[in-house]
Short mmCIF file of C-alpha atoms in Angstrom, two decimals:
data_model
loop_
_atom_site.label_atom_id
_atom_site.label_comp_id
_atom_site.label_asym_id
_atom_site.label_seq_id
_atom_site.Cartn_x
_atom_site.Cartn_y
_atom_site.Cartn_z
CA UNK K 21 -64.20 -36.56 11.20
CA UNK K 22 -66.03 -39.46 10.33
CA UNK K 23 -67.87 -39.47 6.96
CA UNK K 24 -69.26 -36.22 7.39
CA UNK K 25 -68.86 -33.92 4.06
CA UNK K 26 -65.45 -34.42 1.73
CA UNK K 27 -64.69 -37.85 3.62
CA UNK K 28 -68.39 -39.17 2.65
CA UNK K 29 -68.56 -37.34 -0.79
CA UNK K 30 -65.37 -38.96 -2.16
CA UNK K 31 -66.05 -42.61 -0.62
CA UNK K 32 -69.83 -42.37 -2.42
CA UNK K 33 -67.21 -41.32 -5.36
CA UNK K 34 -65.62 -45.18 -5.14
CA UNK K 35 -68.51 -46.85 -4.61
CA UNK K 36 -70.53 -45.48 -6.80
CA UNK K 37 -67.81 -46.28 -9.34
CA UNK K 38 -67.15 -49.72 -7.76
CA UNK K 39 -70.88 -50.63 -8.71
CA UNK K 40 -70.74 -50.18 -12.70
CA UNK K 41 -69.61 -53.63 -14.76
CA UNK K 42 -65.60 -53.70 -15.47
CA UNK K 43 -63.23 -55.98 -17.34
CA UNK K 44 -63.16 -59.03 -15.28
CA UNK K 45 -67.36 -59.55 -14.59
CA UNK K 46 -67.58 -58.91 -18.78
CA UNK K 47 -64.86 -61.71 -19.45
CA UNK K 48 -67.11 -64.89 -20.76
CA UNK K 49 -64.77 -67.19 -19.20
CA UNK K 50 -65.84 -65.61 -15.73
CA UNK K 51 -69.51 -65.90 -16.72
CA UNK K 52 -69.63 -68.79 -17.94
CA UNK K 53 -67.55 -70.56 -14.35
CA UNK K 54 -70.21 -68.42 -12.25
CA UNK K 55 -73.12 -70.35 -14.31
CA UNK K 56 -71.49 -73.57 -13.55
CA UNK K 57 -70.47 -72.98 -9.87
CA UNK K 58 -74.39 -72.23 -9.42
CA UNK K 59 -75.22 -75.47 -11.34
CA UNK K 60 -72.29 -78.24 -9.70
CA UNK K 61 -71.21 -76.41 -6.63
CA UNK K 62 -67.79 -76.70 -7.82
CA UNK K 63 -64.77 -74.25 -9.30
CA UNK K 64 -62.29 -76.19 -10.69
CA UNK K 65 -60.71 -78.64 -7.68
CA UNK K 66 -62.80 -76.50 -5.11
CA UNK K 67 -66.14 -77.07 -3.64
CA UNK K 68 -68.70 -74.26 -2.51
CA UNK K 69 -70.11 -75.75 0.48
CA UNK K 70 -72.57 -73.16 0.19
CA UNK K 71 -74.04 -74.41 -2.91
CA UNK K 72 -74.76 -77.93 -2.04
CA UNK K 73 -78.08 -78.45 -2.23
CA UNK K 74 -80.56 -81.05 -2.10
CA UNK K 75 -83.27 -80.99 -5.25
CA UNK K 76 -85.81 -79.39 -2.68
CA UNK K 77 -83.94 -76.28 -2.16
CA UNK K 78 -82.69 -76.99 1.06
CA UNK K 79 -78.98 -77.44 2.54
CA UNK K 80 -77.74 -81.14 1.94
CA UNK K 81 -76.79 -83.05 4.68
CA UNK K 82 -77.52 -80.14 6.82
CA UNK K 83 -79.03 -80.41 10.39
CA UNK K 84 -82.49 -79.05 11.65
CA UNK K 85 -82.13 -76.04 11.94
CA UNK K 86 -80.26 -75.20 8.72
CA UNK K 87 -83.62 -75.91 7.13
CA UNK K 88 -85.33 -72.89 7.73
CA UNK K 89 -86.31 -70.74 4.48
CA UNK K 90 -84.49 -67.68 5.34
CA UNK K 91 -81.36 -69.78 6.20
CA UNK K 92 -81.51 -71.13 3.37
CA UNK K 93 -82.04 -67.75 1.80
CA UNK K 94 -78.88 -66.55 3.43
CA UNK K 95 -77.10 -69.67 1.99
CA UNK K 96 -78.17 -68.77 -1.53
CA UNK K 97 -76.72 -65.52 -1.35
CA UNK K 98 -73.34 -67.01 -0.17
CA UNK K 99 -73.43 -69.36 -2.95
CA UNK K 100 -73.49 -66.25 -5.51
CA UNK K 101 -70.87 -64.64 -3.65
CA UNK K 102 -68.24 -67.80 -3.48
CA UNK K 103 -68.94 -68.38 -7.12
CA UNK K 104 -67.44 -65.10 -8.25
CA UNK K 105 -65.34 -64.76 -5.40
CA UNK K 106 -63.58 -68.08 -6.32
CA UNK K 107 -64.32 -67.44 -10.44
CA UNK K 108 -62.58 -64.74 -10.02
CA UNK K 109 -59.54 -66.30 -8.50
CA UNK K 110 -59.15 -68.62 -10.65
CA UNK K 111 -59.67 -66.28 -13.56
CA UNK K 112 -57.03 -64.07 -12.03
CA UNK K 113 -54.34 -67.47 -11.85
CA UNK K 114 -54.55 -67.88 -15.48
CA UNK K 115 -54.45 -63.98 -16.51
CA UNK K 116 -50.87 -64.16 -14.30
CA UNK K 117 -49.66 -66.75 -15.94
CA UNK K 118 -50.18 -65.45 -19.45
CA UNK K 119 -48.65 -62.22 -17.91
CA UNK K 120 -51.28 -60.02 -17.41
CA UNK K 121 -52.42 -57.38 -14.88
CA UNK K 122 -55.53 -57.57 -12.98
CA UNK K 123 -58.77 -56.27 -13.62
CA UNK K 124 -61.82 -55.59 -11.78
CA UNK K 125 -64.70 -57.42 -11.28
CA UNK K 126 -67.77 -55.96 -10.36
CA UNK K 127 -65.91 -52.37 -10.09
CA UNK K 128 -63.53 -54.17 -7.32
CA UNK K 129 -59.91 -55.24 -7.56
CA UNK K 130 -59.75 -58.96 -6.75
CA UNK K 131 -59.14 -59.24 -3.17
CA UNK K 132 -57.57 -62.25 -1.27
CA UNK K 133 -60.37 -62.77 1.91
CA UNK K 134 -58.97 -63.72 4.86
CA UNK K 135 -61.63 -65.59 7.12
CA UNK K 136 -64.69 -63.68 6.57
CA UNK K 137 -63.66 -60.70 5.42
CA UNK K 138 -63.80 -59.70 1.98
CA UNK K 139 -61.87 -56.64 1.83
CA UNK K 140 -59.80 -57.44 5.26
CA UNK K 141 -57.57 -54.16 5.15
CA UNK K 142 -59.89 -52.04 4.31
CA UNK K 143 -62.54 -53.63 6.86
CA UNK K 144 -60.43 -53.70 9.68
CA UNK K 145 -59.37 -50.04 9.48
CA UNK K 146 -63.53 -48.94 9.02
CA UNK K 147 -63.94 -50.86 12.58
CA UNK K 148 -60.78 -48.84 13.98
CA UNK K 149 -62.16 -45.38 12.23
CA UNK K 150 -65.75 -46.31 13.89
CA UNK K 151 -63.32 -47.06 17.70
CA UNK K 152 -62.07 -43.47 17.18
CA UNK K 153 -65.36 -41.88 16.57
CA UNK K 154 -66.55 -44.16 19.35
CA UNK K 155 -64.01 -42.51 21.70
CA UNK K 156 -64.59 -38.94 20.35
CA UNK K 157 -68.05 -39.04 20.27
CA UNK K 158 -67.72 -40.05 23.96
CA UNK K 159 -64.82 -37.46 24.99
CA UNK K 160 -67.02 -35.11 23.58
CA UNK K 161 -70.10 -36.24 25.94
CA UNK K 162 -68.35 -36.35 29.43
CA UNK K 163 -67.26 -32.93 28.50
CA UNK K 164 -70.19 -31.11 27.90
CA UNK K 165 -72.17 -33.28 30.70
CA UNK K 166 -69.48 -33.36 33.55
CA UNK K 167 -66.52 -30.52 32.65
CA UNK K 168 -68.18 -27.59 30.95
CA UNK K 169 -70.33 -25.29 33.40
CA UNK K 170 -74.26 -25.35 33.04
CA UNK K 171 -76.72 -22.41 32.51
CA UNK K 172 -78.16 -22.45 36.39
CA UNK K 173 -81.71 -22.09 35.38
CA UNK K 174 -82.06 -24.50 32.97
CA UNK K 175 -79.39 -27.18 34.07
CA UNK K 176 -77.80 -26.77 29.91
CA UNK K 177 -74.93 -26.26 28.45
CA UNK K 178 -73.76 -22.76 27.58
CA UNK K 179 -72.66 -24.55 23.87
CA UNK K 180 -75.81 -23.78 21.51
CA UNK K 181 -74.64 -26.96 19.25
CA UNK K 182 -73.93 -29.59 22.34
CA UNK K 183 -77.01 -31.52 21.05
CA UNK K 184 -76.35 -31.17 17.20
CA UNK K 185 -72.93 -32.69 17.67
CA UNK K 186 -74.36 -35.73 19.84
CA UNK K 187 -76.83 -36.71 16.87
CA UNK K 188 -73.75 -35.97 14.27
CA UNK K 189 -71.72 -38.93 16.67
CA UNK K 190 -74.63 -41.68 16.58
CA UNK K 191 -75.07 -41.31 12.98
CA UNK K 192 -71.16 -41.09 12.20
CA UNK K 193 -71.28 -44.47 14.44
CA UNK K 194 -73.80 -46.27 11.98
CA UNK K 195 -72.47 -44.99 9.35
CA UNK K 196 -69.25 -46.28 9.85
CA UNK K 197 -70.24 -49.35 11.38
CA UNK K 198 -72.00 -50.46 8.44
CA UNK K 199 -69.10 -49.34 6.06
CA UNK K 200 -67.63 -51.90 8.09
CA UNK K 201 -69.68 -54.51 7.33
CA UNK K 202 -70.08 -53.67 4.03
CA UNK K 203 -66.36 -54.44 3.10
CA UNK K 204 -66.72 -57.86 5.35
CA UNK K 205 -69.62 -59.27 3.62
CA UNK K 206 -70.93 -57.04 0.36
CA UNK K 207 -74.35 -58.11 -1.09
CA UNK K 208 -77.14 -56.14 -1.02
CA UNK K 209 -78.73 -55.72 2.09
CA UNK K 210 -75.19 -54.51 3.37
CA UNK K 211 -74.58 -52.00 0.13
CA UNK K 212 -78.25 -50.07 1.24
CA UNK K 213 -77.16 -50.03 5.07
CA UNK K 214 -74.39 -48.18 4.02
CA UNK K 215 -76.18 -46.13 1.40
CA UNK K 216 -78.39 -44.77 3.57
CA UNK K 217 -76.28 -44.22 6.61
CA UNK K 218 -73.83 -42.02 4.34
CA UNK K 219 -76.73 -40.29 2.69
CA UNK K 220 -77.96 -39.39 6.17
CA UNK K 221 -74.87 -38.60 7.62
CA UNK K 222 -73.75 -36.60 4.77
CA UNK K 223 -76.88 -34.60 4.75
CA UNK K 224 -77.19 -34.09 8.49
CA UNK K 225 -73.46 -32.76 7.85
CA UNK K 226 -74.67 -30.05 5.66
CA UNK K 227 -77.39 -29.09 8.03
CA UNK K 228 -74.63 -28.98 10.81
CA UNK K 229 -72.18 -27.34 8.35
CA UNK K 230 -74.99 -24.28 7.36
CA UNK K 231 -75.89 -23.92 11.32
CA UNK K 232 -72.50 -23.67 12.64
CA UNK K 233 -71.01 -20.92 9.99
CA UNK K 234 -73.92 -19.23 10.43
CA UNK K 235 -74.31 -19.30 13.61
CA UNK K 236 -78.00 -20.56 13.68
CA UNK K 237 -79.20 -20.68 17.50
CA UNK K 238 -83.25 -20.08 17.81
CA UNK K 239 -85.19 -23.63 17.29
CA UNK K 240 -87.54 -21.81 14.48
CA UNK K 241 -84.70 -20.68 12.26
CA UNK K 242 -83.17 -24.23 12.68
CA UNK K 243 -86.78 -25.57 11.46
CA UNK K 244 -86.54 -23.90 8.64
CA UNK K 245 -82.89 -25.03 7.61
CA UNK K 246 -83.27 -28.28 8.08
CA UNK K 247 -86.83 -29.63 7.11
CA UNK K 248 -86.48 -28.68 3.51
CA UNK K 249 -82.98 -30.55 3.50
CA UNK K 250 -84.76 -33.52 5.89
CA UNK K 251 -87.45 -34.26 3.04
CA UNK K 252 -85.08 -34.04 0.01
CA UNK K 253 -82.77 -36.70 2.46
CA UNK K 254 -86.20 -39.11 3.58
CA UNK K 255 -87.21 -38.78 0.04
CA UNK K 256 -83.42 -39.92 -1.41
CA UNK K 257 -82.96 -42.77 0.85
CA UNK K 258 -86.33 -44.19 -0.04
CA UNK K 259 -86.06 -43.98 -3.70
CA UNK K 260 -82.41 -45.90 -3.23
CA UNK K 261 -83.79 -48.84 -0.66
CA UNK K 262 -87.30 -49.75 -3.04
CA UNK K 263 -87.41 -47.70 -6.43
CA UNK K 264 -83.59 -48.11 -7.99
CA UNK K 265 -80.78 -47.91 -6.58
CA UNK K 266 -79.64 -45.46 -8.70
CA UNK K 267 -75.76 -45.12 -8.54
CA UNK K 268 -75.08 -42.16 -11.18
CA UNK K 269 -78.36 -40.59 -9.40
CA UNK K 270 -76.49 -40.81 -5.85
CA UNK K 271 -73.09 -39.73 -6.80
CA UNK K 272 -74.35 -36.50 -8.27
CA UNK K 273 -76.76 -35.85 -4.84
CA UNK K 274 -73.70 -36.77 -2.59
CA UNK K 275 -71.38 -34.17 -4.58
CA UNK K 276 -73.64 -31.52 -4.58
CA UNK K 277 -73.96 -31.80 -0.93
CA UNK K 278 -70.31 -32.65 -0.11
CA UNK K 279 -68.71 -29.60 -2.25
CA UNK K 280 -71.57 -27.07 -0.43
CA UNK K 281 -70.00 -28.49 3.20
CA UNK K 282 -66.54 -28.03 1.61
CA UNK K 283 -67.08 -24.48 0.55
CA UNK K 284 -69.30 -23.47 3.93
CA UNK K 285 -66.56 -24.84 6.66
CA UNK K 286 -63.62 -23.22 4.40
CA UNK K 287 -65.51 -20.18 4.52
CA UNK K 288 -66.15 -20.06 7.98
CA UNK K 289 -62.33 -21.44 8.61
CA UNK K 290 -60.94 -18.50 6.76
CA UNK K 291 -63.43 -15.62 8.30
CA UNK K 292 -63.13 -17.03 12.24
CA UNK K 293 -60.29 -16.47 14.74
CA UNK K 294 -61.51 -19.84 16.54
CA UNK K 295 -58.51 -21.39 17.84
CA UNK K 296 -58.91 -24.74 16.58
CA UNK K 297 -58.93 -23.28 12.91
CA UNK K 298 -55.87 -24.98 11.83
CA UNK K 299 -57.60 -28.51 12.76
CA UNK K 300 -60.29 -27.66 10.62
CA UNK K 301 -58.24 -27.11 7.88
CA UNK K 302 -56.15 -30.31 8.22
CA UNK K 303 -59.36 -32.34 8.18
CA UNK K 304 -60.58 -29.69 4.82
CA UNK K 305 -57.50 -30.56 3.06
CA UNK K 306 -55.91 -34.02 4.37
CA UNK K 307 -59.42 -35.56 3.26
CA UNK K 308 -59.41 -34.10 0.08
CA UNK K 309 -55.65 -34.08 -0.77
CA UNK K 310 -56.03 -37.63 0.30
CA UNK K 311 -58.94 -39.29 -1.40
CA UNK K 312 -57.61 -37.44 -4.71
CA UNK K 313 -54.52 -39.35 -4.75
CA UNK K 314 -56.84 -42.02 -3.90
CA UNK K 315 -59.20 -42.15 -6.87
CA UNK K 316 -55.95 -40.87 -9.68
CA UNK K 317 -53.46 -43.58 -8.33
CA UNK K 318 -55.89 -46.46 -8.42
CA UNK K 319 -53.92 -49.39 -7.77
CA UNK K 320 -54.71 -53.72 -7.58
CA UNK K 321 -54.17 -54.53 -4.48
CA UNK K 322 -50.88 -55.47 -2.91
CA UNK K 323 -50.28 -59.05 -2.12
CA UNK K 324 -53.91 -59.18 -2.69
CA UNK K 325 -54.99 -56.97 0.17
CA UNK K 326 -53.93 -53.17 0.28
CA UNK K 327 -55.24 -50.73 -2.72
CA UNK K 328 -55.55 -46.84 -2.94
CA UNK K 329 -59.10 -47.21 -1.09
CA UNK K 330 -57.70 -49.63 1.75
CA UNK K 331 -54.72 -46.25 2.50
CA UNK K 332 -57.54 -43.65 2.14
CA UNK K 333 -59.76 -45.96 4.98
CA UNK K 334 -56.25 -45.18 6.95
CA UNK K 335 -56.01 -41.37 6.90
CA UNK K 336 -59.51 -41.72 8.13
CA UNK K 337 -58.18 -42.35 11.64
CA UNK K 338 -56.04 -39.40 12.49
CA UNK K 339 -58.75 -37.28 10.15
CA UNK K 340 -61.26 -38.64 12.81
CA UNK K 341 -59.47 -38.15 15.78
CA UNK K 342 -59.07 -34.59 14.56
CA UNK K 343 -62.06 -33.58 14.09
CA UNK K 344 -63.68 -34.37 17.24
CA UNK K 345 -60.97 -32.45 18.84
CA UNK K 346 -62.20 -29.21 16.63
CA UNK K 347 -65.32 -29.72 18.02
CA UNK K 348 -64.61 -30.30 21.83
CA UNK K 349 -62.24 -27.22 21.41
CA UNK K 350 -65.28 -25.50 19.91
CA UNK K 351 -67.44 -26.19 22.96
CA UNK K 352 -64.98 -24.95 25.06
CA UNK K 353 -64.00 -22.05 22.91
CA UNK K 354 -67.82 -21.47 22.68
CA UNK K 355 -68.97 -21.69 26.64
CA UNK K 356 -65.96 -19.39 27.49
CA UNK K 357 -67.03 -16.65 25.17
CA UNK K 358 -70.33 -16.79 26.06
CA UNK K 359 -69.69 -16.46 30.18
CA UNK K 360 -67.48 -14.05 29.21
CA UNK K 361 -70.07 -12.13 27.65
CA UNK K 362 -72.30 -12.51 29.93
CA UNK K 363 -70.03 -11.81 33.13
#
């Protein structure tokens, strides 16, 4: 379903954790490599081509082009990130060969990167969750614009949520397409993107979550739902991007939010006769049942690549797919009831 409400709440969950200091980033050995890496450009036999530069501050040897301040900007950040990246290799060599298991640096296992990617696993299966909500999102469209009748007089859909669950697919889009880039590349430009698209898209979720089990349909009573909720969410977002971004702060926000959505859609799940309960409650408890095992059985990752959070990006997949069949069964569901009832 995206990251809307227990998928969202227990990813903040990992992040949120990922971001506090752990074993390997407090090891002076590691420290004191990144301070030299920044210094020589070097880690041992390897050389950070993203450190070399001239006295000036600019790229050595570089042409034109690479000149440019905010190139160079984007260089500096590199350089930080191939320091520990490659500190944290080599620290990891010598803890295996004294027999030890790895640690985290940063709040992250040490990952093997393959090309550009980071966290390769776990990137390439947020691209394939944000290709499913792609094709949901648009299943979901050229039903309720081409399949589903229209009200005559007005030329709209009989489905009182059709335009709810449009804005719930563009922001499940971002949001996922920036959890993608945040496991390619993670600094932090990327780390607010996909702050902020998960704080909005879990708190749009709500709002969707308290409108559909309540069956909210006039525009007024809507108002009334969902500016409170829009201010606390505007207000949030803005304090994480340029106060402090406050991790402990966010984590607590993102539960509160994520168990309300739990409780509301397992509420209306267990009250309803809709047909497509039973989907519902496969998303409810897969995502749950999964991201549990995912935060108790915290593993390194395997061959350097595959942890618990890399297998919980996977059930995201069929979770997704699921979902926006619930809710193209509930337009359906929806529209027929309603002719019928009129009829």
């Amino acid at each position: 379903m995206g990251r809307a409400w227990i998928l969202v709440l227990f990813s903040f969950v990992y992040i949120s954790s990922a971001a506090n200091a752990s074993d390997g980033d407090g090891d002076p050995l590691y420290r004191v490599c990144i301070e030299e890496c920044g210094k020589t450009g070097t880690v041992g036999v390897s050389s950070i081509q993203h450190c070399q530069f001239s006295a000036e501050g600019v790229l050595a040897d570089g042409p034109w082009y690479m000149q440019e301040p905010l190139y160079v900007q984007w260089k500096q950040w590199n350089c930080r990130s191939d320091c520990q990246y490659f500190c944290m290799m080599q620290r990891e060599k010598e803890r295996e060969e004294l027999g030890l298991r790895p640690v985290k640096y940063h709040g992250k296992w040490p990952f093997k990167r393959w090309s550009v990617l980071q966290e390769p696993v776990s990137a390439i299966l947020s691209a394939l969750t944000l290709i499913i909500q792609f094709n949901g999102w648009l299943s979901f469209f050229l039903l309720s614009s081409y399949k589903l009748p229209l009200m005559p007089e007005s030329g709209r859909t009989f489905y009182e949520f059709t335009c709810l669950w449009h804005f719930f697919g563009l922001l499940s889009l971002n949001a996922w397409f920036w959890d993608a880039i945040f496991h390619t590349q993670s600094f932090d430009l990327t780390e607010k993107f996909d702050y902020s698209s998960s704080v909005a898209l879990l708190g749009y979720s709500l709002i969707l979550a308290i409108l559909r089990t309540f069956n909210v349909k006039t525009e007024a009573s809507r108002v009334m739902v969902a500016a409170p909720l829009v201010a606390f969410l505007t207000t949030h977002i803005l304090y994480l991007n340029f106060y402090e971004l406050d991790y402990g702060l966010n984590t607590k926000v993102c539960l509160v939010m994520g168990i309300a959505q739990v409780l509301l859609w397992a509420i209306w799940a267990g009250v309803t006769r809709h047909p497509s309960r039973c989907k519902l409650w496969v998303v409810v408890v897969g995502g749950a049942m999964a991201t549990l095992l995912a935060l108790l059985y915290d593993f390194p990752p395997y061959k350097g690549y595959v942890d618990s959070h890399a297998l919980w990006h996977a059930t995201s997949i069929p979770l997704a797919y699921l979902w926006w069949s619930f809710v193209s069964e509930d337009a359906e569901f929806r529209t027929s009831a309603i002719m019928k009832k009129n009829k």
